[in-house]
Short mmCIF file of C-alpha atoms and ligand atoms in Angstrom, two decimals:
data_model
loop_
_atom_site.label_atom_id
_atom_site.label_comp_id
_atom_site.label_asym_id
_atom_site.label_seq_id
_atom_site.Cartn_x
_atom_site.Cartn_y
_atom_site.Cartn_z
CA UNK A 1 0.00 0.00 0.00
CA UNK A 2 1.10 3.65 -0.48
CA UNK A 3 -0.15 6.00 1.25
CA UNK A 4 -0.33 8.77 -1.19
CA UNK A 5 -3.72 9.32 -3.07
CA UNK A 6 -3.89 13.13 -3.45
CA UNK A 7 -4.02 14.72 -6.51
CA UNK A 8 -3.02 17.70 -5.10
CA UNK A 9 0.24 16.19 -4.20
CA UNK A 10 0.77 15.34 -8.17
CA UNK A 11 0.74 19.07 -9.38
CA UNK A 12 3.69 21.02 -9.77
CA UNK A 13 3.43 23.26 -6.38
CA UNK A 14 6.54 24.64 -6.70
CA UNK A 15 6.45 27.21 -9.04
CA UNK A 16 3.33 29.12 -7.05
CA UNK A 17 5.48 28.71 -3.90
CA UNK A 18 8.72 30.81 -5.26
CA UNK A 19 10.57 27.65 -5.36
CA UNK A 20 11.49 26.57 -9.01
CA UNK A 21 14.83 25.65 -9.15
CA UNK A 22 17.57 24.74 -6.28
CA UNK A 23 17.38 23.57 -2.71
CA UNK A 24 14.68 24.83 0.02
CA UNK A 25 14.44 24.41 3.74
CA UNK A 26 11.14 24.77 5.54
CA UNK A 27 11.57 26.01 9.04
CA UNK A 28 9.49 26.70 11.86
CA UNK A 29 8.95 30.74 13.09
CA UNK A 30 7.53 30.49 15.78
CA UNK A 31 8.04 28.02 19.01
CA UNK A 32 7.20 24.89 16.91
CA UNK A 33 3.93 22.72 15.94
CA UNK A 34 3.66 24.92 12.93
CA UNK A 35 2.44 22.35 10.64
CA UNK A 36 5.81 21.83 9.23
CA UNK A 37 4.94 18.05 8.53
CA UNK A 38 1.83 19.00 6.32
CA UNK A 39 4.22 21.05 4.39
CA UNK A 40 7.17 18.87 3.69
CA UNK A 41 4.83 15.99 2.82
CA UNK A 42 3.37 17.85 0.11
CA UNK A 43 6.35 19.05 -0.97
CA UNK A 44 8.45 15.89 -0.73
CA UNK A 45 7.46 14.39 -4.42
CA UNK A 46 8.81 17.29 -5.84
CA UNK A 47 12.20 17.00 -4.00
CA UNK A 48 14.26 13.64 -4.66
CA UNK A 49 15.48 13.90 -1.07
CA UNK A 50 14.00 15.20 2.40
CA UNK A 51 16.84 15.74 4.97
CA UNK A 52 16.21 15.98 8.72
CA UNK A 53 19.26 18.11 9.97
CA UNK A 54 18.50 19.41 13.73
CA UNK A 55 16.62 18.03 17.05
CA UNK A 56 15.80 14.72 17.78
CA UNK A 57 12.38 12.72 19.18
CA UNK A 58 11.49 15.88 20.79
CA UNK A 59 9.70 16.75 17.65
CA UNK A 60 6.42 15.85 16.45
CA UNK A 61 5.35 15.83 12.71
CA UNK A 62 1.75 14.95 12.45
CA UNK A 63 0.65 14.03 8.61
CA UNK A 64 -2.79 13.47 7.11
CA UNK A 65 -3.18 11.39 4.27
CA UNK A 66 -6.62 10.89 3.57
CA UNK A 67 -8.33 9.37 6.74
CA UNK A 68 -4.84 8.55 7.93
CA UNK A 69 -2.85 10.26 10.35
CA UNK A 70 0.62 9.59 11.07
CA UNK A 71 2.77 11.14 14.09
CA UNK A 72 6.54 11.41 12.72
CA UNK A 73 9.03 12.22 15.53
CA UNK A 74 12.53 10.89 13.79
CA UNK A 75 12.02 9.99 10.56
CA UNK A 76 11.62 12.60 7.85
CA UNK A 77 8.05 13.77 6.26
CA UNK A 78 9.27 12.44 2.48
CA UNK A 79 8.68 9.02 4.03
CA UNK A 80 5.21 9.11 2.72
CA UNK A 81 6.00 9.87 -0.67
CA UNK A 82 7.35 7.12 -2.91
CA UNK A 83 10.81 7.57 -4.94
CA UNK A 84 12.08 10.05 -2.20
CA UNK A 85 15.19 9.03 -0.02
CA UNK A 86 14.83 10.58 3.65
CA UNK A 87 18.06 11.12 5.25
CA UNK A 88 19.06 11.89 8.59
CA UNK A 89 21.55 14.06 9.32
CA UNK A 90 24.73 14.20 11.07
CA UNK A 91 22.99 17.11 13.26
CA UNK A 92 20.26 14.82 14.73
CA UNK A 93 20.54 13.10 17.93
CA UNK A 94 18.50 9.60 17.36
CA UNK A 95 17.00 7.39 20.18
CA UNK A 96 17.76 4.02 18.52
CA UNK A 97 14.61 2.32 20.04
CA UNK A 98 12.65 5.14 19.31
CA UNK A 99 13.55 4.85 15.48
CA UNK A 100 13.02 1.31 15.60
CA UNK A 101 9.28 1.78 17.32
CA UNK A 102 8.50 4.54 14.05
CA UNK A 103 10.05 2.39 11.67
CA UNK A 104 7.73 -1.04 12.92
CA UNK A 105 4.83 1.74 13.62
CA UNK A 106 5.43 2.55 10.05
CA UNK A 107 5.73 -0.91 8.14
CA UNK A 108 2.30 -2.22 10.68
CA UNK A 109 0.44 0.62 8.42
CA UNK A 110 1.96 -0.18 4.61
CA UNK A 111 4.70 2.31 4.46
CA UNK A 112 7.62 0.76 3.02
CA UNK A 113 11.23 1.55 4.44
CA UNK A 114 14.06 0.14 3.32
CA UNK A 115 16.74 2.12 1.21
CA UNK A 116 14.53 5.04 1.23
CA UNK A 117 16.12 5.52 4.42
CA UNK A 118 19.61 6.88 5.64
CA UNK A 119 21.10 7.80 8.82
CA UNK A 120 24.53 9.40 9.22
CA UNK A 121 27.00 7.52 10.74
CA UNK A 122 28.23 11.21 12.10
CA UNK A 123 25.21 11.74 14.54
CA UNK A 124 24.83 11.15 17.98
CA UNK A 125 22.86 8.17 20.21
CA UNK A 126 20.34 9.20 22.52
CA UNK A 127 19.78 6.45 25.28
CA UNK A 128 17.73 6.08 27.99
CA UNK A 129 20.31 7.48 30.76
CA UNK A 130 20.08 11.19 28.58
CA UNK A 131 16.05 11.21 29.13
CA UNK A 132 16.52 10.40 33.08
CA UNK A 133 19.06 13.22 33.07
CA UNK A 134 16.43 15.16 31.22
CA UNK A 135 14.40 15.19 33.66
CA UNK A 136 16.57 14.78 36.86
CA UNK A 137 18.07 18.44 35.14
CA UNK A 138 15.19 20.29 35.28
CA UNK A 139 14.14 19.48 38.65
CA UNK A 140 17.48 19.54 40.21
CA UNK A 141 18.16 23.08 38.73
CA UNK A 142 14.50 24.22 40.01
CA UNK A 143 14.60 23.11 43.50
CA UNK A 144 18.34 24.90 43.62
CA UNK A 145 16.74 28.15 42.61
CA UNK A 146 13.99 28.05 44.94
CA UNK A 147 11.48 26.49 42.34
CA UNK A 148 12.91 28.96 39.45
CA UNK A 149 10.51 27.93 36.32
CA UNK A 150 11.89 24.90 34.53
CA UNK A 151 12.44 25.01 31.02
CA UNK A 152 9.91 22.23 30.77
CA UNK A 153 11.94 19.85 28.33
CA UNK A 154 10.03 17.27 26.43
CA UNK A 155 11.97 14.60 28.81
CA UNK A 156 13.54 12.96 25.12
CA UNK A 157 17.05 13.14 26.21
CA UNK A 158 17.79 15.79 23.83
CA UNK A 159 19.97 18.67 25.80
CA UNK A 160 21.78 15.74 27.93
CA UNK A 161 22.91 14.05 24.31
CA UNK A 162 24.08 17.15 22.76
CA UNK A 163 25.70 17.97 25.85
CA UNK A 164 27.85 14.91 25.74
CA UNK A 165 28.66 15.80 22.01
CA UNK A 166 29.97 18.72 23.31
CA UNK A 167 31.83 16.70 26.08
CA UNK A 168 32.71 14.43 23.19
CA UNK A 169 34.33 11.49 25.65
CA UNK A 170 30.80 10.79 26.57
CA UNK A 171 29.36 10.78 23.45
CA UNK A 172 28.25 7.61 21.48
CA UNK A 173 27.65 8.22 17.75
CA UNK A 174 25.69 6.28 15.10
CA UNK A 175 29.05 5.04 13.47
CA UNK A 176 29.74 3.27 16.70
CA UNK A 177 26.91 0.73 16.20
CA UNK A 178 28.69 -0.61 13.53
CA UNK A 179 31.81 -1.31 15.66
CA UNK A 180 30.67 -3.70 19.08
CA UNK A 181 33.94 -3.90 20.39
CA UNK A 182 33.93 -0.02 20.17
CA UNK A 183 30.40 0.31 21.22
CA UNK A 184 31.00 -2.34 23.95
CA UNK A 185 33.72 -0.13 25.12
CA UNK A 186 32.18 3.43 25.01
CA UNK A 187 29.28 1.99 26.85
CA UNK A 188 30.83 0.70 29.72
CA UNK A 189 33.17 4.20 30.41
CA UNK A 190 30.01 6.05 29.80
CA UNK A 191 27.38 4.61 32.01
CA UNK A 192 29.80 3.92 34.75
CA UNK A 193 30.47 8.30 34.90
CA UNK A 194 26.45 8.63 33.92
CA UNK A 195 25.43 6.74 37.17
CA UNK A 196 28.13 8.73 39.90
CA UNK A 197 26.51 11.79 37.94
CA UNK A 198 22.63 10.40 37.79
CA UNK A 199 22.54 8.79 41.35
CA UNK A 200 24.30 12.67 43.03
CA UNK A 201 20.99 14.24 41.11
CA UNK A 202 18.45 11.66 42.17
CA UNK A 203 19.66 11.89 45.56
CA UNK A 204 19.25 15.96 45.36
CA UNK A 205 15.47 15.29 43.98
CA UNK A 206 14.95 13.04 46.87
CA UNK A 207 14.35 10.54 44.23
CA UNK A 208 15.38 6.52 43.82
CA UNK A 209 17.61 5.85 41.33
CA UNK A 210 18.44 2.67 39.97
CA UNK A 211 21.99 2.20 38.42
CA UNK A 212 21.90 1.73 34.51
CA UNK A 213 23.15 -1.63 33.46
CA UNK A 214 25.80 -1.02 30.64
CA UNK A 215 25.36 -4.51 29.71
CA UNK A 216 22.13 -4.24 29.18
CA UNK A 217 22.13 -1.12 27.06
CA UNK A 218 24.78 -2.77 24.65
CA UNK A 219 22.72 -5.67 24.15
CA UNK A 220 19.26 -4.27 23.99
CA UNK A 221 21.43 -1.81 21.67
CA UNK A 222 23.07 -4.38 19.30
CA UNK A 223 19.33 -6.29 18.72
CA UNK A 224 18.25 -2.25 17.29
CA UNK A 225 20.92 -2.35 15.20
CA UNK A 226 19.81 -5.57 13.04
CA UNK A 227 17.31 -3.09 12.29
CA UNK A 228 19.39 0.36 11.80
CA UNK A 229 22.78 -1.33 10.55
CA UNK A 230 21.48 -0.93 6.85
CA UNK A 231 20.40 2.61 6.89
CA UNK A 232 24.09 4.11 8.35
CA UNK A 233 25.99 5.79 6.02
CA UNK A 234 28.03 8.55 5.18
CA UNK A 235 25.15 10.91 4.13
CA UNK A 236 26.89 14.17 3.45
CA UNK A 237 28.94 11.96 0.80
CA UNK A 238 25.66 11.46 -0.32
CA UNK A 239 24.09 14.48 -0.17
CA UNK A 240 26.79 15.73 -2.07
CA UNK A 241 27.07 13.42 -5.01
CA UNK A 242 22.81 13.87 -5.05
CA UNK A 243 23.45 17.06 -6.10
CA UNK A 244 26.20 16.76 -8.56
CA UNK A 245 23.35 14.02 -9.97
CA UNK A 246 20.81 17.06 -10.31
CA UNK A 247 18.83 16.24 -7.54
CA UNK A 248 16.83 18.60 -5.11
CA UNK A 249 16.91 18.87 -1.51
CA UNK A 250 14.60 19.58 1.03
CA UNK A 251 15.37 20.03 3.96
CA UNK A 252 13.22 19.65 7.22
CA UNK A 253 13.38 21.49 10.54
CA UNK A 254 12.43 20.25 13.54
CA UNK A 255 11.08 22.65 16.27
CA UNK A 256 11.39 26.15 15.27
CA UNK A 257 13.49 29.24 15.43
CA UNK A 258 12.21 30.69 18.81
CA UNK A 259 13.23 27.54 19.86
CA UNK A 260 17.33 27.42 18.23
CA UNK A 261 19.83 27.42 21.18
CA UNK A 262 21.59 30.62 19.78
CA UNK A 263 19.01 32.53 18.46
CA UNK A 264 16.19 31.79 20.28
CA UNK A 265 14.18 33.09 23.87
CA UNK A 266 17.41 31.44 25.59
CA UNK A 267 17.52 29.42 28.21
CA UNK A 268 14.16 28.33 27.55
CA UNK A 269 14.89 26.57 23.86
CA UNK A 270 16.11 23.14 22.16
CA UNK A 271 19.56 21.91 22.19
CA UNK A 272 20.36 22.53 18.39
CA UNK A 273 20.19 24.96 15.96
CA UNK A 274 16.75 24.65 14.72
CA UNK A 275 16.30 27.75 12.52
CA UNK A 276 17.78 27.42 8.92
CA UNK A 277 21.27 28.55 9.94
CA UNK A 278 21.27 24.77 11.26
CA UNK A 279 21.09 22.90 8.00
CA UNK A 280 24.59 23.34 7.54
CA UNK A 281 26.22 22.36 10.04
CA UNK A 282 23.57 19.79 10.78
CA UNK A 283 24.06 18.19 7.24
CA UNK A 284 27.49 18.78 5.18
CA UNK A 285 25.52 20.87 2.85
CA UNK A 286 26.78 24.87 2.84
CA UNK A 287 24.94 28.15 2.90
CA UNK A 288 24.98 29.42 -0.60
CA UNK A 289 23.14 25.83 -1.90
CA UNK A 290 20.22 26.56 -0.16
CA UNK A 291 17.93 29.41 -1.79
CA UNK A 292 15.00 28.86 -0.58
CA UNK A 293 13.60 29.17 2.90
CA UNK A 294 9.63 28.29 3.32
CA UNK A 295 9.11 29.81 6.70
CA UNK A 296 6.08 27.99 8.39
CA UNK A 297 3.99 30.25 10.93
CA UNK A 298 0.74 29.39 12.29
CA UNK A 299 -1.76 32.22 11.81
CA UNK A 300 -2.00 32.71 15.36
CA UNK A 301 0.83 31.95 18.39
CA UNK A 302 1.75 28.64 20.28
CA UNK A 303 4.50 27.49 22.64
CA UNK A 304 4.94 24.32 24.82
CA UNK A 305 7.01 24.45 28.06
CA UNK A 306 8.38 27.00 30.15
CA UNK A 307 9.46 30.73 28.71
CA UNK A 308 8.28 33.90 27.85
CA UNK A 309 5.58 34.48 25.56
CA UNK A 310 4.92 38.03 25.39
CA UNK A 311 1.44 37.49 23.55
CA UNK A 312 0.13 35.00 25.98
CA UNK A 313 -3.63 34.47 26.62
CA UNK A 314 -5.62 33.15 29.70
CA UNK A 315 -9.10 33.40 28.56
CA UNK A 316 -11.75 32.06 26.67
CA UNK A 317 -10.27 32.82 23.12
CA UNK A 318 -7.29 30.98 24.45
CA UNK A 319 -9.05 27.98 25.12
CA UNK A 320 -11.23 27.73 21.73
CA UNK A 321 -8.26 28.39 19.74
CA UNK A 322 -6.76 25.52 21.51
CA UNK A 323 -10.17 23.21 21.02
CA UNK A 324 -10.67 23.98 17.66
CA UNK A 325 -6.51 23.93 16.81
CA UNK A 326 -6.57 20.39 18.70
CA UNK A 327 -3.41 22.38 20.63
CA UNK A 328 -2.03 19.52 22.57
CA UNK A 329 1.59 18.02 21.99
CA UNK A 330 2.36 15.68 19.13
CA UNK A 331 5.02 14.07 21.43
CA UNK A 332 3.97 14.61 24.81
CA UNK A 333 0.29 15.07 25.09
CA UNK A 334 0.79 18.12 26.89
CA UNK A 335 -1.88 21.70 26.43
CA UNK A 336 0.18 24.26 24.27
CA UNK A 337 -0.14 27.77 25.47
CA UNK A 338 -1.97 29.73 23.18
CA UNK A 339 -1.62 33.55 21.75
CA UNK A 340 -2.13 36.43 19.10
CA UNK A 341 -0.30 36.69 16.25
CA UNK A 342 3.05 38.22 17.62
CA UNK A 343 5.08 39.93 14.13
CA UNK A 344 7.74 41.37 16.12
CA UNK A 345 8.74 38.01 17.04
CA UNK A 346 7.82 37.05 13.30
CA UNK A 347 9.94 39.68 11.75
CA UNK A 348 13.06 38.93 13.51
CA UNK A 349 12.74 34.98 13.05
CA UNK A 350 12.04 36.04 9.59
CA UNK A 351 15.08 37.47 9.26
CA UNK A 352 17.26 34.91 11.19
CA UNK A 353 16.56 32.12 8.85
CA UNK A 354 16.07 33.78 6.04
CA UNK A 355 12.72 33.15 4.90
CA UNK A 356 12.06 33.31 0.94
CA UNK A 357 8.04 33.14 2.01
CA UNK A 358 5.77 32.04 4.50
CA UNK A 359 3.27 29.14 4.52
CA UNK A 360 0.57 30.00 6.70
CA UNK A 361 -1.10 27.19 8.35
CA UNK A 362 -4.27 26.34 10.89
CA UNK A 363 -5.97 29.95 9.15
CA UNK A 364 -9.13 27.55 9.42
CA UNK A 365 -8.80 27.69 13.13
CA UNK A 366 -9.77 31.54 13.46
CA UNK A 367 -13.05 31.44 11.34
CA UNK A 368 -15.88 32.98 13.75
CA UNK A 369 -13.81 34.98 15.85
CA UNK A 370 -15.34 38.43 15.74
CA UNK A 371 -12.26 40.12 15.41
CA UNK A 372 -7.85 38.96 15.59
CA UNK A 373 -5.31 41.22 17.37
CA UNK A 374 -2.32 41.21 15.86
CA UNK A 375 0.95 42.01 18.04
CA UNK A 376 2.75 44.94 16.10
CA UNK A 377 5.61 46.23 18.69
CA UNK A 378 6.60 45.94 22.22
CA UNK A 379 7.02 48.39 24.85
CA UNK A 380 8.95 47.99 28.27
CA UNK A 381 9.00 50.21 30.35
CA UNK A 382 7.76 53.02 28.53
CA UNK A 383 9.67 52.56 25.77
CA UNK A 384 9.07 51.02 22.54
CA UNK A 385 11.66 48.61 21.73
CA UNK A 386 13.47 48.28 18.19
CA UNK A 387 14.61 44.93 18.42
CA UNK A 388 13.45 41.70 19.45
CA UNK A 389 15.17 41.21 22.96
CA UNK A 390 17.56 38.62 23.96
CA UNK A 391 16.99 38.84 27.66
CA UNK A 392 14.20 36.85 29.14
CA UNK A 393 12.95 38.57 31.49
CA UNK A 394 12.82 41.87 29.75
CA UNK A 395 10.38 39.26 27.11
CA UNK A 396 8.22 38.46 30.11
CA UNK A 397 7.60 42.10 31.20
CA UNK A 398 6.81 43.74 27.86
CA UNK A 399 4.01 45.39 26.97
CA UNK A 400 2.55 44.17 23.26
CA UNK A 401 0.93 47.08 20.95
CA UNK A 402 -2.09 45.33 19.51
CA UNK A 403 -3.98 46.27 16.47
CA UNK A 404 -7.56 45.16 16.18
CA UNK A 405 -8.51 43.76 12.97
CA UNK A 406 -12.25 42.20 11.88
CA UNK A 407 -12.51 38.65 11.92
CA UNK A 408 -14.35 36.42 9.33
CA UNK A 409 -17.07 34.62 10.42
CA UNK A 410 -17.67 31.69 7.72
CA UNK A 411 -15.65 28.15 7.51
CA UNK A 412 -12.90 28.41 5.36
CA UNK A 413 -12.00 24.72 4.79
CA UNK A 414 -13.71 23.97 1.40
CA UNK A 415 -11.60 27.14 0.03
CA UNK A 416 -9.15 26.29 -2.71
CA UNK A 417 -8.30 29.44 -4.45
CA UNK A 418 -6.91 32.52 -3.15
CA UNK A 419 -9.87 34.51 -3.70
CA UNK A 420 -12.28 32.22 -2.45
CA UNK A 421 -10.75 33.56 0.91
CA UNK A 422 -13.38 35.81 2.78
CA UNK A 423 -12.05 39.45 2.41
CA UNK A 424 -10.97 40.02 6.40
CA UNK A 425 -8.84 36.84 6.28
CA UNK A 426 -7.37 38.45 2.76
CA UNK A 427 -6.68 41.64 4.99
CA UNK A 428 -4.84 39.97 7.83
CA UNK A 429 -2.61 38.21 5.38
CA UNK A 430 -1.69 41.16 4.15
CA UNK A 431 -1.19 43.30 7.15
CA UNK A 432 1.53 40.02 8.18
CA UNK A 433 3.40 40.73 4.69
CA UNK A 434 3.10 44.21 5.33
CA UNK A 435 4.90 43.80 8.88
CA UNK A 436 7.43 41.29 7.84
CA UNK A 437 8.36 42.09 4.45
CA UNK A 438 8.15 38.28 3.14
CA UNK A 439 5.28 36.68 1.32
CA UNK A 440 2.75 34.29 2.22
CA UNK A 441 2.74 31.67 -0.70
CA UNK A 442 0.77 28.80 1.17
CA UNK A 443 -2.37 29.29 3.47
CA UNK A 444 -3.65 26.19 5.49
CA UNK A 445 -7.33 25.87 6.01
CA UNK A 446 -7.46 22.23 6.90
CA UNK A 447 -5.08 19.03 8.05
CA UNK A 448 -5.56 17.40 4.44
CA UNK A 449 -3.25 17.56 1.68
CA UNK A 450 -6.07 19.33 -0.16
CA UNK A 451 -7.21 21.84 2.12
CA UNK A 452 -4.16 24.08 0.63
CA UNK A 453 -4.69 27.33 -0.92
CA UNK A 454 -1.89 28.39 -3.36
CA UNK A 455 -1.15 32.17 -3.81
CA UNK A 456 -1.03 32.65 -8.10
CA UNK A 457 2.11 34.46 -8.39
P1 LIG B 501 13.75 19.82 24.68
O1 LIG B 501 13.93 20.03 23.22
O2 LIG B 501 13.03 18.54 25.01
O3 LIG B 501 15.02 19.99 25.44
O4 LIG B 501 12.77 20.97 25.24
C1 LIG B 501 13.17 22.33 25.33
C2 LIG B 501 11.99 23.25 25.10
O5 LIG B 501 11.63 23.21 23.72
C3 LIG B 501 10.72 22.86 25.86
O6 LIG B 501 10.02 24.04 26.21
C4 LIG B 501 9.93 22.07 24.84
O7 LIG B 501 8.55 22.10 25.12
C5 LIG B 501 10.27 22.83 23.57
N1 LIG B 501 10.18 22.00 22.37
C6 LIG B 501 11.09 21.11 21.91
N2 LIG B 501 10.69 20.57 20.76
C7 LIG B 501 9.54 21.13 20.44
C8 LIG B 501 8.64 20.99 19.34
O8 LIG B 501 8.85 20.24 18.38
N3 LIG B 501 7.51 21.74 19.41
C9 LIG B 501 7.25 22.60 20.43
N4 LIG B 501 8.07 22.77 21.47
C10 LIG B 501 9.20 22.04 21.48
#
């Protein structure tokens, strides 16, 4: 069986989208849960390859195909799209069970992976000791600040593992697999430090903790690879002699730019570089190869976790937004907070990946509001500020500028054209391309591949 029955995902999108020739990366603006996975997945067919290049199973890509739904965490959107090769890169940190679970998850429903599937031998293992740290982390560092607010990680593992890449002695890399006297080795230094480390925290929470069992984890780890071996490559060797064969990239973000360790609301962000300026490092592939940037924004704001949100809301428009949006974490189940529009953060994220234009998802989910605010500047303490600020607690004491604009009041899912768009929803796309300078190619109105509205360029 193959999944893909759309005949929108058959026509030649790319053109309408700005992207007609070269390599694109689509990239989250916001704080994540853009829609990102709807977009690659239409795009993939297009694209001979779909490269994962940041993040690990922190993220969640949720894909509809017909009366289908699939929740991607590691593997790459393409997956659902025959004749494209998905490829992770170097810059992912992979939870080998995890991968394993997707892959089986995967096969159980008809999708078939085999060699459309390649994982770099150059990135990093993510084991079960990294998502007790995780956790451990966040509480230890809370209760030592006199219950300071926790960043609130997804509990994957994922700042612990790209810690220990930093640390590199600790660090256990895909290539490894392929070695068990290696592996065998690196496992048994690295647990032995991970439980003085782990058992000091748990005692500080006031919590058990149970020493990990490095033989155990090798052997549980050498069954996974039976699975993985055949996928591990070398993939910016590949990348690279794809494109020397005229093929075209895309490549997929995981979480978002608010959310990239340098140029996001730091401390409360991911462990990787999740905006575009992470696709080369995370992949082999450099800068000027990449000319297109789809930036994906959801028409109104979202964020998950701990951290500042300066266009927060607690009320009832909060919670419909989040009812009708189905707002509630691909990975962890948990209630995403919920806010306006916010275009100074826009603008600068924008800006800091580069974006080309902007697909503009979940538009659906505002029909019958009476009328949108839309979060223009920021003042703090009596000033307006120019920029978008790096310090987090001038973010959580700003005041946002609002501007009021009408709402629509009709459903726009059955809407297929650009002007079958009601005339207020017209009007707040534009005042968003007005703000940020970049324009919005793709507008949402549904989870389908079909409820997509092209802009005719
Ligand atoms: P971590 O990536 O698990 O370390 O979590 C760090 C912060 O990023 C937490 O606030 C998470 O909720 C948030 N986060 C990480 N990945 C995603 C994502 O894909 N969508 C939304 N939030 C995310």
């Amino acid at each position: 069986m193959t999944p893909q029955t759309d005949p929108c995902c058959e026509s030649d999108l790319l053109p309408s989208l700005g992207v007609d020739h070269g390599h694109c990366a689509v990239v989250g603006l916001q704080w994540g849960d853009e829609g990102k996975g709807k977009v690659v997945d239409l795009l993939a067919g297009q694209f001979g390859l779909v490269v994962r290049y940041n993040g690990g199973a922190n993220a969640g890509h949720s894909v509809q195909v017909g009366d289908q739904r699939y929740a991607l965490h590691l593997i790459p959107s393409g997956v659902l799209s025959p004749n494209t090769l998905n490829v992770l890169g170097n810059g992912v940190v992979i939870d080998p069970a995890q991968l394993v679970k997707e892959i089986n998850e995967l096969r159980g429903k008809g999708v078939a992976i085999g060699d459309n599937l390649r994982i770099s031998d150059r990135a990093h293992l993510v084991f079960e000791y990294h998502k007790t740290q995780d956790v451990l982390y966040d509480q230890a560092i809370a209760a030592a600040m006199g219950g300071a607010a926790p960043i609130g990680t997804t509990g994957r593992g994922i700042g612990p593992c790209y810690a220990d890449k930093a640390l590199r002695s600790m660090a256990i890399r895909v290539g490894d697999l392929l070695h068990e006297e290696t592996l065998l080795d690196k496992i048994g230094r690295v647990v032995t430090v991970k439980n003085t480390v782990l058992s000091a925290l748990a005692s500080q929470c006031g919590q058990p903790f149970e020493p990990f069992d490095p033989e155990t984890i090798f052997r549980d780890t050498v069954e996974l690879t039976k699975v993985l071996g055949p996928h591990i490559c070398d993939t910016a060797e590949l990348l690279h002699s794809s494109i020397a064969d005229g093929k075209r990239l895309l490549f997929e973000g995981a979480n978002a730019t608010l959310l990239d360790i340098d140029h996001g609301t730091y401390p409360f962000v991911t462990s990787s570089n999740c905006s575009s300026l992470g696709v080369h490092t995370g992949t082999g592939v450099p800068g000027h190869k990449v000319s297109n940037v789809l930036g994906i924004v959801k028409a109104y704001q979202t964020r998950v976790g701990g951290g500042p949100m300066p266009t927060e809301l607690n009320d009832a428009t909060a919670d419909r937004i989040r009812e009708v949006g189905k707002e509630y974490g691909t990975t962890t189940g948990r209630a995403r907070r919920v806010g306006w529009l916010d275009l100074v953060a826009l603008k600068y994220t924008a800006t800091i990946s580069g974006a080309t234009g902007i697909a503009l998802m979940l538009m659906d989910v505002l029909a019958g509001l009476p009328e949108l605010k839309i979060c223009t500047g920021y003042t703090h303490e009596g000033k307006a500020l120019k920029n978008f600020p790096a310090d987090p607690g001038v973010l959580d004491n700003l005041t946002p500028e609002y501007e009021t604009l009408d709402g629509f009041e009709q459903a726009i899912e059955d809407c297929r054209r650009f002007d079958d768009l009601p005339e207020n929803a017209k009007a707040y796309i534009a005042r968003i391309e007005q703000h940020v300078g970049v324009p919005v190619v793709m507008v949402s109105v549904g989870p389908r591949r079909d409820q997509t509205v092209l802009r005719d360029v």
